[in-house]
Amino acid sequence: MNSNSFNRKDKAFSTLFVLIFMVVGIFFLKATAAVFAPIVFAVMISFMLFPVMQKMEKHHIPRTLAVIIIMSVLAVVVYFIVVIAQNSFNLFINNYPRYLQQFQEIYYDFSNKLIEKFELQVQPDIFAGTNWPRMIQTYVISFSSSLTKMAGYTLLIFIFMFFLFLEYPYLNEKIKDAFSFREAKKFNIISTRILNLVGRYFFIKLIISILTGLEVWGVLKLLGVDFALVWGGIAFALNFVPTVGSTAVVIMISIQGIVQFYPDVFLPTIVFLLNLGIQQLMGNLIEPRIQGSNLNLSPVLILLSLAFWAWLWGPLGAILAVPLTVMMRVMFSYFDSTRFLSILMSTGYSKKK
C-alpha cells in the first residue's frame, strides 16, 4: 500500500517536473528567438545543401572550395532578393498617391451604396484627418529597420552554415568516440533519416516555391497587375508556410486587383481565379504527389505546429514548423517511451493499409 502510494507520488512528481521543464524551455526559446531561430534555420538549410557538397567532393572539388562556392551562390541570391525588395518598395512609395485616390473612390462608392440601400450611417471621410506623408515616412523607417534586422539574421545564418559545412564530414567520427557502438548506430540511423526527410522536404519545397512564384509573376504580368515581380517574390516566400501562406497570397493579390482595376469587376475576378488555380495546382496536386507520404504528419498537427512555431519564432518559425515537427516525430518513433507520441502525430494511413 505504502509502496503504491510512493510510486504514484513519484510519477506525479516526475510528470510535474517534465511539464515545468517544458514550459521553462518554451519561454527560454521565446526569449532567445533572435539567436536560436537563425541557428535552427541554418541547420535546416544545411540539411538541404549537404548532398550538394558531397556531390562536389565526389567530383574532386576540395571541401573548403565547395563550401565557398555554395556560400557565394547563396550570397548572390540574397543580394538580388534585397535589391528587388528595395526597388519594389521605392516603386510603391512613388505610386502611393494613385492608390490612395483609388482607395478613396472605393470607400466613397461603397459608403453611398450602403446609405442608399440600407440607410446605414457610415463614418465620414476617414481620409481627411490622416497625415499620409507622415504615415509613409513611418513605413519607410520600419522597412529600413526590418532590413537591418534581416541583415543581422542573414549574417548569423551564413556564419553558422559555414562552420556546419566544415564540421559535417567529421560528425560520424565524433559520435563513435562519444557513444557506445549501439548508441552511435542508433544516433546515425535517426540523424540520417532526419537529414534525408528534412533535406528532401526543403528541396522539393524550394522547387515548388520557385515555380509558384514564376507562375504568379507571369500571370500578373500578362494581366497588367502592378508589382508583378513583388507578388511573385511574396508567393515564393509564403509558399514555405503551409496552408496559410497560399491563402494569404491569393487574398492579398485579389485586393491589389480590386484596388487597381476598380470599378472593373471582370479583371479582378480573373486575377483571383487564376491565382487560386495556381495555388491549388501547385499546393494540392503537384507538391503532394512529389512529396508523397514521407512526412506522415497529421493535417491538424501541421496547423497546430504552424501556430505554435509562428508564435515562438515569428516568420522563421512558420517556415520551420513542418521540418521541426517531422524531426520530433522521427525521434519519438525510435524510443519505446515516446513511440505513442509519434503514432499520434502521424496521419495513420500507413496502418490502415
mmCIF file of C-alpha atoms in Angstrom:
data_model
loop_
_atom_site.group_PDB
_atom_site.id
_atom_site.type_symbol
_atom_site.label_atom_id
_atom_site.label_comp_id
_atom_site.label_asym_id
_atom_site.label_seq_id
_atom_site.Cartn_x
_atom_site.Cartn_y
_atom_site.Cartn_z
ATOM 1 C CA MET A 1 0.000 0.000 0.000
ATOM 2 C CA ASN A 2 2.731 2.394 1.022
ATOM 3 C CA SER A 3 4.802 1.276 -1.959
ATOM 4 C CA ASN A 4 1.951 2.017 -4.420
ATOM 5 C CA SER A 5 1.343 5.380 -2.818
ATOM 6 C CA PHE A 6 5.046 6.216 -3.094
ATOM 7 C CA ASN A 7 5.099 5.180 -6.786
ATOM 8 C CA ARG A 8 2.092 7.377 -7.557
ATOM 9 C CA LYS A 9 3.711 10.350 -5.856
ATOM 10 C CA ASP A 10 6.964 9.657 -7.692
ATOM 11 C CA LYS A 11 5.168 9.534 -11.084
ATOM 12 C CA ALA A 12 3.201 12.682 -10.273
ATOM 13 C CA PHE A 13 6.411 14.486 -9.299
ATOM 14 C CA SER A 14 8.162 13.306 -12.490
ATOM 15 C CA THR A 15 5.237 14.441 -14.657
ATOM 16 C CA LEU A 16 5.141 17.822 -12.911
ATOM 17 C CA PHE A 17 8.908 18.205 -13.356
ATOM 18 C CA VAL A 18 8.655 17.427 -17.091
ATOM 19 C CA LEU A 19 5.786 19.924 -17.538
ATOM 20 C CA ILE A 20 7.691 22.653 -15.686
ATOM 21 C CA PHE A 21 10.807 21.890 -17.736
ATOM 22 C CA MET A 22 8.793 22.125 -20.990
ATOM 23 C CA VAL A 23 7.176 25.446 -20.010
ATOM 24 C CA VAL A 24 10.533 26.927 -18.969
ATOM 25 C CA GLY A 25 12.107 25.590 -22.181
ATOM 26 C CA ILE A 26 9.389 27.139 -24.355
ATOM 27 C CA PHE A 27 9.741 30.562 -22.748
ATOM 28 C CA PHE A 28 13.533 30.287 -22.960
ATOM 29 C CA LEU A 29 13.266 29.630 -26.720
ATOM 30 C CA LYS A 30 10.825 32.533 -27.000
ATOM 31 C CA ALA A 31 13.179 34.896 -25.160
ATOM 32 C CA THR A 32 16.212 33.791 -27.193
ATOM 33 C CA ALA A 33 14.437 33.698 -30.575
ATOM 34 C CA ALA A 34 16.854 36.245 -32.082
ATOM 35 C CA VAL A 35 19.706 33.757 -31.575
ATOM 36 C CA PHE A 36 18.189 30.282 -31.829
ATOM 37 C CA ALA A 37 15.750 30.822 -34.727
ATOM 38 C CA PRO A 38 18.501 31.780 -37.246
ATOM 39 C CA ILE A 39 20.720 28.934 -35.998
ATOM 40 C CA VAL A 40 17.976 26.318 -36.430
ATOM 41 C CA PHE A 41 17.146 27.799 -39.845
ATOM 42 C CA ALA A 42 20.832 27.489 -40.804
ATOM 43 C CA VAL A 43 20.801 23.825 -39.740
ATOM 44 C CA MET A 44 17.705 23.132 -41.864
ATOM 45 C CA ILE A 45 19.153 24.815 -44.957
ATOM 46 C CA SER A 46 22.382 22.889 -44.402
ATOM 47 C CA PHE A 47 20.397 19.631 -44.435
ATOM 48 C CA MET A 48 19.255 20.515 -47.947
ATOM 49 C CA LEU A 49 22.727 21.523 -49.159
ATOM 50 C CA PHE A 50 24.868 18.764 -47.602
ATOM 51 C CA PRO A 51 24.180 16.401 -50.564
ATOM 52 C CA VAL A 52 25.274 19.163 -52.966
ATOM 53 C CA MET A 53 28.571 19.499 -51.108
ATOM 54 C CA GLN A 54 29.056 15.708 -51.137
ATOM 55 C CA LYS A 55 28.495 15.555 -54.917
ATOM 56 C CA MET A 56 31.012 18.356 -55.433
ATOM 57 C CA GLU A 57 33.559 16.430 -53.340
ATOM 58 C CA LYS A 58 32.959 13.307 -55.452
ATOM 59 C CA HIS A 59 33.959 15.404 -58.482
ATOM 60 C CA HIS A 60 37.309 16.058 -56.749
ATOM 61 C CA ILE A 61 36.461 19.603 -55.636
ATOM 62 C CA PRO A 62 38.161 20.320 -52.274
ATOM 63 C CA ARG A 63 35.725 20.640 -49.369
ATOM 64 C CA THR A 64 36.745 24.199 -48.485
ATOM 65 C CA LEU A 65 36.338 25.318 -52.107
ATOM 66 C CA ALA A 66 32.951 23.547 -52.327
ATOM 67 C CA VAL A 67 31.780 25.367 -49.187
ATOM 68 C CA ILE A 68 32.986 28.720 -50.555
ATOM 69 C CA ILE A 69 31.162 28.113 -53.871
ATOM 70 C CA ILE A 70 27.890 27.184 -52.111
ATOM 71 C CA MET A 71 28.089 30.166 -49.743
ATOM 72 C CA SER A 72 28.935 32.539 -52.619
ATOM 73 C CA VAL A 73 25.913 31.380 -54.639
ATOM 74 C CA LEU A 74 23.675 31.858 -51.588
ATOM 75 C CA ALA A 75 25.146 35.333 -51.001
ATOM 76 C CA VAL A 76 24.422 36.358 -54.612
ATOM 77 C CA VAL A 77 20.826 35.078 -54.316
ATOM 78 C CA VAL A 78 20.289 37.013 -51.068
ATOM 79 C CA TYR A 79 21.798 40.157 -52.632
ATOM 80 C CA PHE A 80 19.407 40.040 -55.599
ATOM 81 C CA ILE A 81 16.442 39.447 -53.276
ATOM 82 C CA VAL A 82 17.377 42.534 -51.232
ATOM 83 C CA VAL A 83 17.856 44.668 -54.361
ATOM 84 C CA ILE A 84 14.487 43.579 -55.806
ATOM 85 C CA ALA A 85 12.743 44.215 -52.460
ATOM 86 C CA GLN A 86 14.288 47.679 -52.138
ATOM 87 C CA ASN A 87 13.446 48.696 -55.721
ATOM 88 C CA SER A 88 9.891 47.397 -55.356
ATOM 89 C CA PHE A 89 9.402 49.317 -52.123
ATOM 90 C CA ASN A 90 10.639 52.524 -53.778
ATOM 91 C CA LEU A 91 8.244 51.889 -56.677
ATOM 92 C CA PHE A 92 5.343 51.516 -54.248
ATOM 93 C CA ILE A 93 6.266 54.764 -52.456
ATOM 94 C CA ASN A 94 6.270 56.596 -55.796
ATOM 95 C CA ASN A 95 2.847 55.186 -56.734
ATOM 96 C CA TYR A 96 1.079 55.518 -53.390
ATOM 97 C CA PRO A 97 -0.825 58.776 -54.315
ATOM 98 C CA ARG A 98 -2.573 56.925 -57.163
ATOM 99 C CA TYR A 99 -3.509 54.037 -54.880
ATOM 100 C CA LEU A 100 -4.701 56.428 -52.184
ATOM 101 C CA GLN A 101 -7.017 58.032 -54.720
ATOM 102 C CA GLN A 102 -8.343 54.587 -55.705
ATOM 103 C CA PHE A 103 -8.957 53.678 -52.057
ATOM 104 C CA GLN A 104 -10.878 56.921 -51.558
ATOM 105 C CA GLU A 105 -13.014 56.273 -54.628
ATOM 106 C CA ILE A 106 -13.841 52.722 -53.474
ATOM 107 C CA TYR A 107 -14.670 53.939 -49.964
ATOM 108 C CA TYR A 108 -16.971 56.731 -51.170
ATOM 109 C CA ASP A 109 -18.785 54.483 -53.658
ATOM 110 C CA PHE A 110 -19.254 51.734 -51.079
ATOM 111 C CA SER A 111 -20.459 54.256 -48.471
ATOM 112 C CA ASN A 112 -23.013 55.765 -50.846
ATOM 113 C CA LYS A 113 -24.375 52.320 -51.769
ATOM 114 C CA LEU A 114 -24.788 51.384 -48.097
ATOM 115 C CA ILE A 115 -26.596 54.636 -47.382
ATOM 116 C CA GLU A 116 -28.895 54.284 -50.398
ATOM 117 C CA LYS A 117 -29.826 50.596 -49.990
ATOM 118 C CA PHE A 118 -29.778 50.052 -46.232
ATOM 119 C CA GLU A 119 -29.865 53.616 -44.851
ATOM 120 C CA LEU A 120 -26.811 52.846 -42.733
ATOM 121 C CA GLN A 121 -24.760 55.570 -41.116
ATOM 122 C CA VAL A 122 -21.216 55.366 -42.421
ATOM 123 C CA GLN A 123 -18.266 57.076 -40.786
ATOM 124 C CA PRO A 124 -17.474 60.366 -42.516
ATOM 125 C CA ASP A 125 -14.333 60.891 -44.538
ATOM 126 C CA ILE A 126 -11.693 58.750 -42.811
ATOM 127 C CA PHE A 127 -9.009 60.022 -45.181
ATOM 128 C CA ALA A 128 -9.291 63.739 -44.400
ATOM 129 C CA GLY A 129 -7.663 63.675 -40.958
ATOM 130 C CA THR A 130 -4.827 61.329 -41.879
ATOM 131 C CA ASN A 131 -1.306 62.660 -42.342
ATOM 132 C CA TRP A 132 -0.323 60.391 -45.236
ATOM 133 C CA PRO A 133 3.240 61.701 -45.770
ATOM 134 C CA ARG A 134 3.948 61.115 -42.064
ATOM 135 C CA MET A 135 2.451 57.626 -42.260
ATOM 136 C CA ILE A 136 4.533 56.766 -45.329
ATOM 137 C CA GLN A 137 7.652 58.061 -43.561
ATOM 138 C CA THR A 138 6.867 55.743 -40.629
ATOM 139 C CA TYR A 139 6.562 52.789 -43.010
ATOM 140 C CA VAL A 140 9.888 53.677 -44.658
ATOM 141 C CA ILE A 141 11.642 53.778 -41.270
ATOM 142 C CA SER A 142 10.002 50.486 -40.276
ATOM 143 C CA PHE A 143 11.063 48.877 -43.575
ATOM 144 C CA SER A 144 14.650 50.087 -43.129
ATOM 145 C CA SER A 145 14.846 48.710 -39.581
ATOM 146 C CA SER A 146 13.401 45.396 -40.809
ATOM 147 C CA LEU A 147 16.096 45.196 -43.492
ATOM 148 C CA THR A 148 18.787 45.885 -40.874
ATOM 149 C CA LYS A 149 17.381 43.177 -38.599
ATOM 150 C CA MET A 150 17.174 40.756 -41.525
ATOM 151 C CA ALA A 151 20.786 41.519 -42.455
ATOM 152 C CA GLY A 152 21.852 40.572 -38.919
ATOM 153 C CA TYR A 153 19.882 37.315 -39.118
ATOM 154 C CA THR A 154 21.360 36.528 -42.545
ATOM 155 C CA LEU A 155 24.918 37.120 -41.339
ATOM 156 C CA LEU A 156 24.372 34.819 -38.345
ATOM 157 C CA ILE A 157 22.852 32.143 -40.608
ATOM 158 C CA PHE A 158 25.790 32.345 -43.050
ATOM 159 C CA ILE A 159 28.425 32.109 -40.304
ATOM 160 C CA PHE A 160 26.757 29.105 -38.704
ATOM 161 C CA MET A 161 26.224 27.361 -42.054
ATOM 162 C CA PHE A 162 29.885 27.848 -42.968
ATOM 163 C CA PHE A 163 31.067 26.024 -39.842
ATOM 164 C CA LEU A 164 28.378 23.357 -40.202
ATOM 165 C CA PHE A 165 29.602 22.534 -43.708
ATOM 166 C CA LEU A 166 33.185 22.252 -42.500
ATOM 167 C CA GLU A 167 32.283 20.120 -39.460
ATOM 168 C CA TYR A 168 29.771 17.790 -41.124
ATOM 169 C CA PRO A 169 32.287 15.204 -42.520
ATOM 170 C CA TYR A 170 33.729 14.651 -39.013
ATOM 171 C CA LEU A 171 30.357 14.182 -37.301
ATOM 172 C CA ASN A 172 30.301 10.370 -37.573
ATOM 173 C CA GLU A 173 33.749 10.025 -36.003
ATOM 174 C CA LYS A 174 32.748 12.287 -33.115
ATOM 175 C CA ILE A 175 29.604 10.231 -32.485
ATOM 176 C CA LYS A 176 31.608 6.971 -32.466
ATOM 177 C CA ASP A 177 34.030 8.433 -29.915
ATOM 178 C CA ALA A 178 31.287 9.918 -27.733
ATOM 179 C CA PHE A 179 28.866 6.948 -27.534
ATOM 180 C CA SER A 180 28.881 3.182 -27.360
ATOM 181 C CA PHE A 181 28.631 1.228 -30.628
ATOM 182 C CA ARG A 182 24.894 0.538 -30.153
ATOM 183 C CA GLU A 183 24.061 4.145 -29.212
ATOM 184 C CA ALA A 184 26.189 5.526 -32.038
ATOM 185 C CA LYS A 185 24.465 3.242 -34.556
ATOM 186 C CA LYS A 186 21.027 4.350 -33.340
ATOM 187 C CA PHE A 187 22.074 8.006 -33.445
ATOM 188 C CA ASN A 188 23.340 7.590 -37.018
ATOM 189 C CA ILE A 189 20.084 5.937 -38.117
ATOM 190 C CA ILE A 190 17.975 8.733 -36.590
ATOM 191 C CA SER A 191 20.177 11.563 -37.889
ATOM 192 C CA THR A 192 20.357 10.062 -41.400
ATOM 193 C CA ARG A 193 16.573 9.689 -41.556
ATOM 194 C CA ILE A 194 16.032 13.254 -40.339
ATOM 195 C CA LEU A 195 18.659 14.566 -42.760
ATOM 196 C CA ASN A 196 17.021 12.798 -45.715
ATOM 197 C CA LEU A 197 13.448 13.789 -44.798
ATOM 198 C CA VAL A 198 14.152 17.436 -43.991
ATOM 199 C CA GLY A 199 16.599 17.894 -46.871
ATOM 200 C CA ARG A 200 14.139 16.372 -49.347
ATOM 201 C CA TYR A 201 11.262 18.445 -47.916
ATOM 202 C CA PHE A 202 13.164 21.728 -48.294
ATOM 203 C CA PHE A 203 14.487 20.855 -51.764
ATOM 204 C CA ILE A 204 11.016 19.977 -53.093
ATOM 205 C CA LYS A 205 9.512 22.991 -51.325
ATOM 206 C CA LEU A 206 12.157 25.215 -52.915
ATOM 207 C CA ILE A 207 11.427 23.938 -56.445
ATOM 208 C CA ILE A 208 7.644 24.200 -55.961
ATOM 209 C CA SER A 209 8.006 27.696 -54.478
ATOM 210 C CA ILE A 210 10.158 28.877 -57.395
ATOM 211 C CA LEU A 211 7.630 27.512 -59.917
ATOM 212 C CA THR A 212 4.734 29.072 -57.973
ATOM 213 C CA GLY A 213 6.490 32.446 -57.838
ATOM 214 C CA LEU A 214 7.255 32.353 -61.568
ATOM 215 C CA GLU A 215 3.661 31.405 -62.426
ATOM 216 C CA VAL A 216 2.225 34.187 -60.250
ATOM 217 C CA TRP A 217 4.653 36.712 -61.743
ATOM 218 C CA GLY A 218 3.860 35.597 -65.314
ATOM 219 C CA VAL A 219 0.077 35.677 -64.852
ATOM 220 C CA LEU A 220 0.087 39.086 -63.157
ATOM 221 C CA LYS A 221 2.456 40.493 -65.770
ATOM 222 C CA LEU A 222 0.152 39.322 -68.583
ATOM 223 C CA LEU A 223 -2.888 40.830 -66.849
ATOM 224 C CA GLY A 224 -1.105 44.132 -66.262
ATOM 225 C CA VAL A 225 -1.188 43.972 -62.460
ATOM 226 C CA ASP A 226 1.254 46.359 -60.790
ATOM 227 C CA PHE A 227 4.203 44.993 -58.770
ATOM 228 C CA ALA A 228 4.009 41.595 -60.511
ATOM 229 C CA LEU A 229 7.624 40.819 -59.580
ATOM 230 C CA VAL A 230 6.960 41.690 -55.924
ATOM 231 C CA TRP A 231 3.913 39.423 -55.786
ATOM 232 C CA GLY A 232 5.909 36.641 -57.417
ATOM 233 C CA GLY A 233 8.550 37.012 -54.711
ATOM 234 C CA ILE A 234 5.915 37.067 -51.963
ATOM 235 C CA ALA A 235 4.249 33.966 -53.437
ATOM 236 C CA PHE A 236 7.656 32.231 -53.443
ATOM 237 C CA ALA A 237 8.355 33.131 -49.800
ATOM 238 C CA LEU A 238 4.890 32.412 -48.394
ATOM 239 C CA ASN A 239 4.733 29.052 -50.157
ATOM 240 C CA PHE A 240 7.104 27.802 -47.435
ATOM 241 C CA VAL A 241 4.339 28.471 -44.877
ATOM 242 C CA PRO A 242 1.903 25.527 -45.147
ATOM 243 C CA THR A 243 -1.793 26.207 -45.893
ATOM 244 C CA VAL A 244 -1.889 29.759 -44.516
ATOM 245 C CA GLY A 245 0.771 31.114 -46.884
ATOM 246 C CA SER A 246 -1.025 30.270 -50.132
ATOM 247 C CA THR A 247 -4.340 31.593 -48.767
ATOM 248 C CA ALA A 248 -2.709 34.883 -47.737
ATOM 249 C CA VAL A 249 -1.143 35.318 -51.193
ATOM 250 C CA VAL A 250 -4.468 34.832 -53.003
ATOM 251 C CA ILE A 251 -6.239 37.309 -50.687
ATOM 252 C CA MET A 252 -3.534 39.998 -50.958
ATOM 253 C CA ILE A 253 -3.253 39.769 -54.748
ATOM 254 C CA SER A 254 -7.053 39.871 -55.063
ATOM 255 C CA ILE A 255 -7.162 43.081 -53.003
ATOM 256 C CA GLN A 256 -4.460 44.535 -55.250
ATOM 257 C CA GLY A 257 -6.567 43.634 -58.314
ATOM 258 C CA ILE A 258 -9.723 45.214 -56.860
ATOM 259 C CA VAL A 259 -7.952 48.469 -55.965
ATOM 260 C CA GLN A 260 -6.034 48.768 -59.235
ATOM 261 C CA PHE A 261 -8.848 47.923 -61.665
ATOM 262 C CA TYR A 262 -11.835 49.413 -59.806
ATOM 263 C CA PRO A 263 -14.663 49.802 -60.897
ATOM 264 C CA ASP A 264 -13.982 46.945 -63.346
ATOM 265 C CA VAL A 265 -15.162 43.592 -61.935
ATOM 266 C CA PHE A 266 -14.015 41.227 -64.688
ATOM 267 C CA LEU A 267 -10.222 41.661 -64.351
ATOM 268 C CA PRO A 268 -10.123 41.364 -60.520
ATOM 269 C CA THR A 269 -12.189 38.174 -60.833
ATOM 270 C CA ILE A 270 -9.742 36.747 -63.390
ATOM 271 C CA VAL A 271 -6.822 37.713 -61.124
ATOM 272 C CA PHE A 272 -8.475 35.918 -58.199
ATOM 273 C CA LEU A 273 -9.393 32.762 -60.147
ATOM 274 C CA LEU A 274 -6.013 32.345 -61.851
ATOM 275 C CA ASN A 275 -4.077 32.806 -58.604
ATOM 276 C CA LEU A 276 -6.401 30.438 -56.783
ATOM 277 C CA GLY A 277 -5.861 27.927 -59.599
ATOM 278 C CA ILE A 278 -2.066 28.245 -59.333
ATOM 279 C CA GLN A 279 -2.118 27.660 -55.570
ATOM 280 C CA GLN A 280 -4.488 24.698 -55.885
ATOM 281 C CA LEU A 281 -2.475 23.138 -58.716
ATOM 282 C CA MET A 282 0.915 23.510 -57.038
ATOM 283 C CA GLY A 283 -0.110 23.043 -53.404
ATOM 284 C CA ASN A 284 -2.823 20.388 -53.605
ATOM 285 C CA LEU A 285 -1.902 18.382 -56.713
ATOM 286 C CA ILE A 286 1.753 18.609 -57.742
ATOM 287 C CA GLU A 287 3.506 19.026 -54.373
ATOM 288 C CA PRO A 288 1.684 16.166 -52.561
ATOM 289 C CA ARG A 289 2.470 13.826 -55.474
ATOM 290 C CA ILE A 290 6.182 14.689 -55.303
ATOM 291 C CA GLN A 291 6.471 14.775 -51.502
ATOM 292 C CA GLY A 292 4.494 11.553 -51.147
ATOM 293 C CA SER A 293 3.666 10.287 -47.660
ATOM 294 C CA ASN A 294 7.235 10.524 -46.318
ATOM 295 C CA LEU A 295 6.423 13.339 -43.893
ATOM 296 C CA ASN A 296 3.499 11.364 -42.429
ATOM 297 C CA LEU A 297 2.109 14.277 -40.378
ATOM 298 C CA SER A 298 -1.491 14.783 -39.348
ATOM 299 C CA PRO A 299 -3.026 17.851 -41.110
ATOM 300 C CA VAL A 300 -4.389 19.077 -37.775
ATOM 301 C CA LEU A 301 -0.919 18.758 -36.241
ATOM 302 C CA ILE A 302 0.566 20.794 -39.111
ATOM 303 C CA LEU A 303 -1.825 23.677 -38.379
ATOM 304 C CA LEU A 304 -1.188 23.462 -34.626
ATOM 305 C CA SER A 305 2.583 23.335 -35.089
ATOM 306 C CA LEU A 306 2.371 26.256 -37.524
ATOM 307 C CA ALA A 307 0.527 28.352 -34.919
ATOM 308 C CA PHE A 308 2.942 27.332 -32.154
ATOM 309 C CA TRP A 309 6.213 27.913 -34.010
ATOM 310 C CA ALA A 310 4.952 31.162 -35.575
ATOM 311 C CA TRP A 311 4.127 32.413 -32.065
ATOM 312 C CA LEU A 312 7.509 31.237 -30.791
ATOM 313 C CA TRP A 313 9.836 32.455 -33.572
ATOM 314 C CA GLY A 314 7.715 34.597 -35.898
ATOM 315 C CA PRO A 315 8.047 34.196 -39.700
ATOM 316 C CA LEU A 316 11.098 31.914 -39.388
ATOM 317 C CA GLY A 317 9.116 29.720 -37.014
ATOM 318 C CA ALA A 318 6.286 29.458 -39.551
ATOM 319 C CA ILE A 319 8.768 28.299 -42.219
ATOM 320 C CA LEU A 320 10.410 25.811 -39.843
ATOM 321 C CA ALA A 321 7.153 24.433 -38.380
ATOM 322 C CA VAL A 322 6.858 21.361 -40.618
ATOM 323 C CA PRO A 323 10.535 20.241 -40.632
ATOM 324 C CA LEU A 324 10.825 20.706 -36.853
ATOM 325 C CA THR A 325 7.668 18.663 -36.300
ATOM 326 C CA VAL A 326 8.983 15.967 -38.663
ATOM 327 C CA MET A 327 12.210 15.837 -36.645
ATOM 328 C CA MET A 328 10.259 15.404 -33.418
ATOM 329 C CA ARG A 329 8.090 12.639 -34.906
ATOM 330 C CA VAL A 330 11.122 10.718 -36.198
ATOM 331 C CA MET A 331 12.973 10.995 -32.872
ATOM 332 C CA PHE A 332 9.896 9.909 -30.901
ATOM 333 C CA SER A 333 9.456 6.852 -33.153
ATOM 334 C CA TYR A 334 12.851 5.370 -32.177
ATOM 335 C CA PHE A 335 12.244 5.262 -28.413
ATOM 336 C CA ASP A 336 9.752 2.970 -26.674
ATOM 337 C CA SER A 337 8.693 5.581 -24.116
ATOM 338 C CA THR A 338 7.772 8.163 -26.796
ATOM 339 C CA ARG A 339 6.658 5.933 -29.688
ATOM 340 C CA PHE A 340 2.995 6.590 -28.844
ATOM 341 C CA LEU A 341 3.585 10.320 -29.493
ATOM 342 C CA SER A 342 4.990 9.544 -32.944
ATOM 343 C CA ILE A 343 1.873 7.478 -33.736
ATOM 344 C CA LEU A 344 -0.427 10.279 -32.538
ATOM 345 C CA MET A 345 1.467 12.800 -34.677
ATOM 346 C CA SER A 346 1.183 10.706 -37.851
ATOM 347 C CA THR A 347 -1.647 10.552 -40.377
ATOM 348 C CA GLY A 348 -2.429 6.932 -39.518
ATOM 349 C CA TYR A 349 -2.815 5.990 -43.198
ATOM 350 C CA SER A 350 0.055 3.546 -43.166
ATOM 351 C CA LYS A 351 -1.634 1.435 -40.503
ATOM 352 C CA LYS A 352 -4.857 1.225 -42.463
ATOM 353 C CA LYS A 353 -3.007 -0.042 -45.492
#
